[in-house]
Amino acid sequence: TVHTSLDVVDEKVSAMGKALVDQRELYLGLLYPTEDYKVYGYVTNSKVKFVMVVDSSNTALRDNEIRSMFRKLHNSYTDVMCNPFYNPGDRIHSRAFDNMVTSMMVQVC
Amino acid sequence: MEPPEEPLRPVIYTMENKPIVTCAGDQNLFASVYPTLSQQLPREPMEWRRSYGRAPKMIHLESNFVQFKEELLPKEGNKALLTFPFLHIYWTECCDTEVYKATLKDDITKWQNVLKAHSSVDWLIVVVESDAKKKNKTNILPRTSIVDKIRNDFCNKQSDRCVVLCDPLKDSSRTQESWNAFLTKLRTLLLMSFTKNLGKFEDDMRTLREKRTEPGWSFCEYFMVQEELAFVFEMLQQFEDALVQYDELDALFSQYVVNFGAGDGANWLTFFCQSVKSWNGLILRKPIDMEKRELIQSQEATLLDLRSYLFSRQCTLLIFLQRPWEVSQRALELLHNCVQELKLLEVSVPPGALDCWVFLSCLEVLQRIEGCCDRAQIDSNISHTVGLWSYATEKLKSLGYLCGLVSENGPNSEDLNRTVDLLAGLGAERPETAKTAQSPYKKLKEALSSVEAFEKHYLDLSHATIEMYTSIGRIRSAKLVGKDLAEFYMRKKSPQKAEVYLQNALKNYVAEGWALPITHTRKQLAECQKHLGQIENYLQTSSLLASDTHLTEDERKHFCQEILNFANEQKESPGLKVVLSMHSFAQLKHLHFDPSNALVHVGGTLSIEITLLSQMPISVQVEQIAVSVHFSIEKNSYRKTAEWLTKHKTSNGIISFPNENSSVPFSRSSSPALELYEMYERSPSDNSLNTTGIICKNVHMLLRRQESSSSLEIPSGVTLEDGAHILKCSNVTLDPGVNKIIFRTQAKEPGTYTLRQMCTSVGQVQFVLPHIYPIVQYDVYSQDPQLKVEPLTDSLLAGIPQKVKFTVTTGYYTIKNGDSLQLSNADAMLILFHAENRAIIYSNTREKSSEASLMIQSSEKVTSVSLPMAPAYHMIEFELEVLSLPSTPTSGESDKLVNKEPQRKNKEKQKAGNCMVTLDQKVSIDCPWSIYSTIIALTFNIPFKATHSLLSAGKRKYIQVCVQNLSELGFQLSDSNLIDTGNSPDLQLVPLNTKCQKGNKARQEDPRELVGDAEPKNSIYIQHIYSKQSVFFVWELLWTKELPPSLHCHFSLDFYPASEDRSISLKPYSYEFQVENFFTLYNVKAEIFPPLGTEYCKTGSLCSLEVSITRLSDLLEVDKDEALTESDEYCTTKLMYEVVDNSSNWAVCGKSSGVISMPVTARATHKVHMEVMPLFAGYLPFPDVRLFKYLPHHSAHSTQLDADSWIENDNLSVDKNMDDQTDNSSQKSKSSSHSAASVEHKGLPMPRLQPFPSGQVFNSSTGMQILVIPSKDDHILEVSVT
């Protein structure tokens, strides 16, 4: 599901690239609704993609909340990238990042 | 015009709905005007200003004109908007006041009252005037009066409620004008009415909505009300607004459902929770689905009904708005939403019912869209519809599984029952679609009817979906559908079709590194391949799965066991070998060489320890692990010796292989690292920095499209290399995790061995690592035996025993018992040996292996050193003492050579420091491994340097020898001896050193001289001479008869190293030299007398200097030269004297030099007087008086050789004569330095000066001083402190 959603991400990103070069909006919105899940997408300026899969029955999450979650995730990711000992492309082993993600999950569920 | 008897059923909701306008008054008149009116009214748009800040809109108004009836007016509380008359018009043609008063006024009043009773304020009175009628009554009241009257009577404040229409049926400008005015008025009033009434309606609706929390509130009722509004908007062609109404309803309902889910249920909602009994999909072909509407109205609708109806309305409006793509999008949302809502509301739905509903709905939506768009439009908007396609596919699939249509055996009875139930729920087909062959209803029914039909439909749908996804570039989604299809094929037992889809999907996942999908797809693929009987592929996939950490332990074990089973099965029937990639089986982690420099000599053993990380979940018994090795002989001629290789391979012998991320085995870690370089671009003109940047040099590598990683997945590239060189290791058990395997090999041929492949055999299965990277090599070398001789110290000293280290590198040669080194002795070098000479044998790695004693036998010519036994590639080290004899007094042969040689060398090397004289000794050594003998040159340094000088005291002569120690060692000196080699009996050399050591001390004092402890000791005087020191020895020369013109002397000196005792007798150091012209001819004596009458000399006053030159001998051989003039046995010679004061103590007044003629007889004296003036006070040394031979310029035979040696008036070389110019040879060597200066004089016939050899002139006043007192009037006392 995450995988196929990348299709839509690509589509949206390329559409965005055509439309505006300096697109400030990184949040791609709902990518891909399915019967069971909603898939939200977010792409950074350097084309790092974040994908969030939410249970469809979870109606508490609105667009704005998802957006802020993505923003938080992005910030945390940036912190990880700023770590000089991190080798881009490696698996992320950052406790701070993990904690942040976990806390986000806990908050939602 | 509508017929007046139009049935007033309020439920005709067609698109022909128009706002209702009633007409009262003169119906005939209206009938005549109506065609024009209905035609003209919608012609011009009107701006509609709306309440609540909604944007104004331009509206084309149309109206439905009906005859006024009282029933038409809405009752109190009736909310029906569609049937609401928005405007009431009263038509009259009356122009007669009488008539007006009689009937019209009453009529209008009545009409007005009815309106008032229904609180309707939207009315209009139209007065139609025609010229025809006017003509008849020209004399009566002006036409305006009727209008005015009406205005007065009815429109008390709203004068605009009365309009005049002039000659409506004529075609004149006036008519046109009045029509326009009327229409504008009409439109304005209609809009006003709309605004007012709709506003009121909306207010009512809102009030109703606010009551929704009250218990009795019903959504259906409210729905109907708001829909009414939507209808009106639709009627006014305001689809946007109509859609908004439906969207609001939609949102309200959704919110209720959500709230219900949160536990906040409304009563009315429970009604929607009834179980679903009908699932006949959406119906979008009719603008309004009256059936469902009625259900809602009667509050009998189910959730699906409500949703269906709502969506059908939205769909209709969206299509009106030309937004079909939004329909598809909303449809997908709706379908998902409905499924969720049913779940949330816990509505009981028979299994499959929803799938049916969704499937039907999807197809319905798609067909509806197709119905209103052309092909090209659809094709360009696939991205909007493809979701529906894939959803439909998915649903059909699940229906198929549910109804047993996918299984191989076809549906069983239970499945059939279920199918029947589902079909029943569909109900009968709608009449609208009954005629269409491809209706969703028919499709579903057909698909569910039989296995074959299902397959056909499913495949159609799937392929269509995949095609669409592919065409819009959603490859990944296409792959997912493909995977479903593969699953379907697997169920249908046709794995060959499934494989393609699985492989494609897997390729895609692998390329992008999605671990979990990879695992899942591989699992499917493994099953598929198993069915297909593709053993190799299956085993490869199994091995990949067995190493996959995303699988459970059990699954991994299962796949591992599969491989092992196969391997064991095939054991009986050899021939079939399955070659698999080792990648998944195990990873090569480290490789460790022993010896660690990966270098062995021929015949040596090399062990390689390989660390393998087994990725199998269980231990695997491996029959053999083999590493094939590629052998290459070194191409370059450079021989790799052990030393060279040791130097260059400094690694610790451990080679680590790049660690692949085991969890994502094919992630991009394999891609090369970025190679970044800084880039500066400077402007060519002023070299200022234009741009800087970073360049990635391997862009082509990084940006290369990631092709399918076929090499990893398909083991076709894995081939076994048959190399002659294979390292093997048998029967190894590989446990999960880290294993260490040790290979041992015996090196055979010299060269470089490169590890190429690694192959692990389990039964008939071989896991092959096709390339070992980074490149691992080991070298085998072969080395010739070598002998190296080197001194232990920096330099060898001649004359004393010195240690020399012999190093024998055996190489391939094994030293047998009896092998020996034959050293042919050099003449001047002795090899000393002791009883216990020990040799140490080292192994190749410089470890001490053993020690053995050394047998040395020496014959006259040959010294034989028998070597201890040593294996090949070892080193033997031992030390020997050698003694080189210092400068050998072989014969009387040219002592000059001996002397000259070192002197020249000294000269050459003087600049580089005080270097020692060297002697080269050559030794030739015969080695047992070679027929040729090795010649080794050893260089010895002579530790001493000796110089001599002649000293005179009047006629007495002394010889001084200075011995300088140049080495770093201290020595003990003894037995100094000087003999005359000429052995003339009348000559005697009396050493002053031994006898009158103390008395001579004054003589020996010299700034550089250090006299050691010269204490007598058993009549041997031992002197210590330390490094870089000198010792002087003095002898007095006594003679009885006439002296020979030259004297050959030989000096010898015993010496020992100070640190050692004198156990060995060493050859003494010897030095030969020649002294010439040592007999004193002249005595020069200078005397200074103070001026007459004074006691002392005073500064500034002239004193007289008297130089007396006295001839001490008669004519001698040495006098025979050009200066001698002979006349009648009376010989004179010409001498030149010169008084020089170098320290400028004296001022010589008058002539300081002169030529005198000296008779050559003994005691001939010549006195010269001159005036000198002391410049300083104190004890002043006498000025120097020099004496030269004065040679008149002569004929040609005084050639250039002589010309070189004559000395000008300067004192440069004359000074030095005192020290070392004792013999001619040194003079000659010195003279070269003057040649440049004398070039100019060469051509001129000038008299020449020749200095005397130092022994011939004795200056008896040397070193004398005279006291000079300061002059009285000299108050300045200069004190110089030195």
mmCIF file with all atom_site columns, C-alpha atoms in Angstrom, chain B residues 1048-1119:
data_model
loop_
_atom_site.group_PDB
_atom_site.id
_atom_site.type_symbol
_atom_site.label_atom_id
_atom_site.label_alt_id
_atom_site.label_comp_id
_atom_site.label_asym_id
_atom_site.label_entity_id
_atom_site.label_seq_id
_atom_site.pdbx_PDB_ins_code
_atom_site.Cartn_x
_atom_site.Cartn_y
_atom_site.Cartn_z
_atom_site.occupancy
_atom_site.B_iso_or_equiv
_atom_site.pdbx_formal_charge
_atom_site.auth_seq_id
_atom_site.auth_comp_id
_atom_site.auth_asym_id
_atom_site.auth_atom_id
_atom_site.pdbx_PDB_model_num
ATOM 1  C CA . HIS B 1 1048 ? 114.417 10.063 5.126  1.00 0.00 ? 1048 HIS B CA 1
ATOM 2  C CA . CYS B 1 1049 ? 112.696 9.270  8.334  1.00 0.00 ? 1049 CYS B CA 1
ATOM 3  C CA . HIS B 1 1050 ? 110.382 6.566  9.464  1.00 0.00 ? 1050 HIS B CA 1
ATOM 4  C CA . PHE B 1 1051 ? 108.093 7.054  12.357 1.00 0.00 ? 1051 PHE B CA 1
ATOM 5  C CA . SER B 1 1052 ? 106.357 4.196  14.012 1.00 0.00 ? 1052 SER B CA 1
ATOM 6  C CA . LEU B 1 1053 ? 103.966 4.089  16.895 1.00 0.00 ? 1053 LEU B CA 1
ATOM 7  C CA . ASP B 1 1054 ? 102.234 1.269  18.713 1.00 0.00 ? 1054 ASP B CA 1
ATOM 8  C CA . PHE B 1 1055 ? 98.638  1.792  19.548 1.00 0.00 ? 1055 PHE B CA 1
ATOM 9  C CA . TYR B 1 1056 ? 95.756  -0.022 21.161 1.00 0.00 ? 1056 TYR B CA 1
ATOM 10 C CA . PRO B 1 1057 ? 92.214  0.799  21.555 1.00 0.00 ? 1057 PRO B CA 1
ATOM 11 C CA . ALA B 1 1058 ? 91.925  2.387  24.932 1.00 0.00 ? 1058 ALA B CA 1
ATOM 12 C CA . SER B 1 1059 ? 88.999  0.242  25.942 1.00 0.00 ? 1059 SER B CA 1
ATOM 13 C CA . GLU B 1 1060 ? 90.721  -3.050 25.295 1.00 0.00 ? 1060 GLU B CA 1
ATOM 14 C CA . ASP B 1 1061 ? 93.686  -4.624 26.829 1.00 0.00 ? 1061 ASP B CA 1
ATOM 15 C CA . ARG B 1 1062 ? 96.672  -5.312 24.764 1.00 0.00 ? 1062 ARG B CA 1
ATOM 16 C CA . SER B 1 1063 ? 96.225  -8.977 24.361 1.00 0.00 ? 1063 SER B CA 1
ATOM 17 C CA . ILE B 1 1064 ? 96.704  -9.000 20.667 1.00 0.00 ? 1064 ILE B CA 1
ATOM 18 C CA . SER B 1 1065 ? 99.801  -7.698 19.164 1.00 0.00 ? 1065 SER B CA 1
ATOM 19 C CA . LEU B 1 1066 ? 98.973  -5.092 16.699 1.00 0.00 ? 1066 LEU B CA 1
ATOM 20 C CA . LYS B 1 1067 ? 101.040 -3.704 13.965 1.00 0.00 ? 1067 LYS B CA 1
ATOM 21 C CA . PRO B 1 1068 ? 102.385 -0.263 14.811 1.00 0.00 ? 1068 PRO B CA 1
ATOM 22 C CA . TYR B 1 1069 ? 101.304 2.776  12.978 1.00 0.00 ? 1069 TYR B CA 1
ATOM 23 C CA . SER B 1 1070 ? 104.017 4.062  10.731 1.00 0.00 ? 1070 SER B CA 1
ATOM 24 C CA . TYR B 1 1071 ? 104.677 7.267  8.949  1.00 0.00 ? 1071 TYR B CA 1
ATOM 25 C CA . GLU B 1 1072 ? 107.420 8.050  6.552  1.00 0.00 ? 1072 GLU B CA 1
ATOM 26 C CA . PHE B 1 1073 ? 108.611 11.418 5.545  1.00 0.00 ? 1073 PHE B CA 1
ATOM 27 C CA . GLN B 1 1074 ? 111.554 13.278 4.118  1.00 0.00 ? 1074 GLN B CA 1
ATOM 28 C CA . VAL B 1 1075 ? 113.199 16.372 5.390  1.00 0.00 ? 1075 VAL B CA 1
ATOM 29 C CA . GLU B 1 1076 ? 115.240 18.482 3.003  1.00 0.00 ? 1076 GLU B CA 1
ATOM 30 C CA . ASN B 1 1077 ? 117.415 21.551 3.238  1.00 0.00 ? 1077 ASN B CA 1
ATOM 31 C CA . PHE B 1 1078 ? 117.374 21.560 6.893  1.00 0.00 ? 1078 PHE B CA 1
ATOM 32 C CA . PHE B 1 1079 ? 120.760 22.991 7.480  1.00 0.00 ? 1079 PHE B CA 1
ATOM 33 C CA . THR B 1 1080 ? 120.718 26.576 8.787  1.00 0.00 ? 1080 THR B CA 1
ATOM 34 C CA . LEU B 1 1081 ? 122.452 28.968 6.382  1.00 0.00 ? 1081 LEU B CA 1
ATOM 35 C CA . TYR B 1 1082 ? 121.657 32.333 7.821  1.00 0.00 ? 1082 TYR B CA 1
ATOM 36 C CA . ASN B 1 1083 ? 121.026 33.712 11.179 1.00 0.00 ? 1083 ASN B CA 1
ATOM 37 C CA . VAL B 1 1084 ? 118.933 36.825 11.243 1.00 0.00 ? 1084 VAL B CA 1
ATOM 38 C CA . LYS B 1 1085 ? 119.046 38.920 14.276 1.00 0.00 ? 1085 LYS B CA 1
ATOM 39 C CA . ALA B 1 1086 ? 117.127 42.114 14.822 1.00 0.00 ? 1086 ALA B CA 1
ATOM 40 C CA . GLU B 1 1087 ? 117.773 44.584 17.575 1.00 0.00 ? 1087 GLU B CA 1
ATOM 41 C CA . ILE B 1 1088 ? 115.971 47.746 18.449 1.00 0.00 ? 1088 ILE B CA 1
ATOM 42 C CA . PHE B 1 1089 ? 117.746 50.476 20.287 1.00 0.00 ? 1089 PHE B CA 1
ATOM 43 C CA . PRO B 1 1090 ? 116.080 53.348 21.960 1.00 0.00 ? 1090 PRO B CA 1
ATOM 44 C CA . PRO B 1 1091 ? 117.073 56.775 20.729 1.00 0.00 ? 1091 PRO B CA 1
ATOM 45 C CA . LEU B 1 1092 ? 120.304 57.994 22.055 1.00 0.00 ? 1092 LEU B CA 1
ATOM 46 C CA . GLY B 1 1093 ? 120.194 59.327 25.504 1.00 0.00 ? 1093 GLY B CA 1
ATOM 47 C CA . THR B 1 1094 ? 117.009 57.583 26.530 1.00 0.00 ? 1094 THR B CA 1
ATOM 48 C CA . GLU B 1 1095 ? 116.631 54.399 28.398 1.00 0.00 ? 1095 GLU B CA 1
ATOM 49 C CA . TYR B 1 1096 ? 113.492 53.126 26.793 1.00 0.00 ? 1096 TYR B CA 1
ATOM 50 C CA . CYS B 1 1097 ? 111.731 53.459 23.615 1.00 0.00 ? 1097 CYS B CA 1
ATOM 51 C CA . LYS B 1 1098 ? 108.896 55.855 23.628 1.00 0.00 ? 1098 LYS B CA 1
ATOM 52 C CA . THR B 1 1099 ? 105.859 55.893 21.535 1.00 0.00 ? 1099 THR B CA 1
ATOM 53 C CA . GLY B 1 1100 ? 106.038 58.299 18.732 1.00 0.00 ? 1100 GLY B CA 1
ATOM 54 C CA . SER B 1 1101 ? 109.806 58.567 18.840 1.00 0.00 ? 1101 SER B CA 1
ATOM 55 C CA . LEU B 1 1102 ? 112.028 56.961 16.331 1.00 0.00 ? 1102 LEU B CA 1
ATOM 56 C CA . CYS B 1 1103 ? 114.139 54.047 17.324 1.00 0.00 ? 1103 CYS B CA 1
ATOM 57 C CA . SER B 1 1104 ? 116.792 52.426 15.339 1.00 0.00 ? 1104 SER B CA 1
ATOM 58 C CA . LEU B 1 1105 ? 116.428 48.866 14.149 1.00 0.00 ? 1105 LEU B CA 1
ATOM 59 C CA . GLU B 1 1106 ? 119.491 46.943 13.412 1.00 0.00 ? 1106 GLU B CA 1
ATOM 60 C CA . VAL B 1 1107 ? 119.222 43.775 11.430 1.00 0.00 ? 1107 VAL B CA 1
ATOM 61 C CA . SER B 1 1108 ? 122.258 41.654 11.193 1.00 0.00 ? 1108 SER B CA 1
ATOM 62 C CA . ILE B 1 1109 ? 122.328 38.741 8.817  1.00 0.00 ? 1109 ILE B CA 1
ATOM 63 C CA . THR B 1 1110 ? 125.033 36.245 9.462  1.00 0.00 ? 1110 THR B CA 1
ATOM 64 C CA . ARG B 1 1111 ? 126.121 33.434 7.202  1.00 0.00 ? 1111 ARG B CA 1
ATOM 65 C CA . LEU B 1 1112 ? 126.661 30.345 9.267  1.00 0.00 ? 1112 LEU B CA 1
ATOM 66 C CA . SER B 1 1113 ? 128.212 27.990 6.814  1.00 0.00 ? 1113 SER B CA 1
ATOM 67 C CA . ASP B 1 1114 ? 130.476 27.928 3.868  1.00 0.00 ? 1114 ASP B CA 1
ATOM 68 C CA . LEU B 1 1115 ? 129.370 27.187 0.430  1.00 0.00 ? 1115 LEU B CA 1
ATOM 69 C CA . LEU B 1 1116 ? 127.106 24.257 0.366  1.00 0.00 ? 1116 LEU B CA 1
ATOM 70 C CA . GLU B 1 1117 ? 125.376 22.256 -2.266 1.00 0.00 ? 1117 GLU B CA 1
ATOM 71 C CA . VAL B 1 1118 ? 122.173 23.951 -1.638 1.00 0.00 ? 1118 VAL B CA 1
ATOM 72 C CA . ASP B 1 1119 ? 123.533 27.322 -2.442 1.00 0.00 ? 1119 ASP B CA 1
#
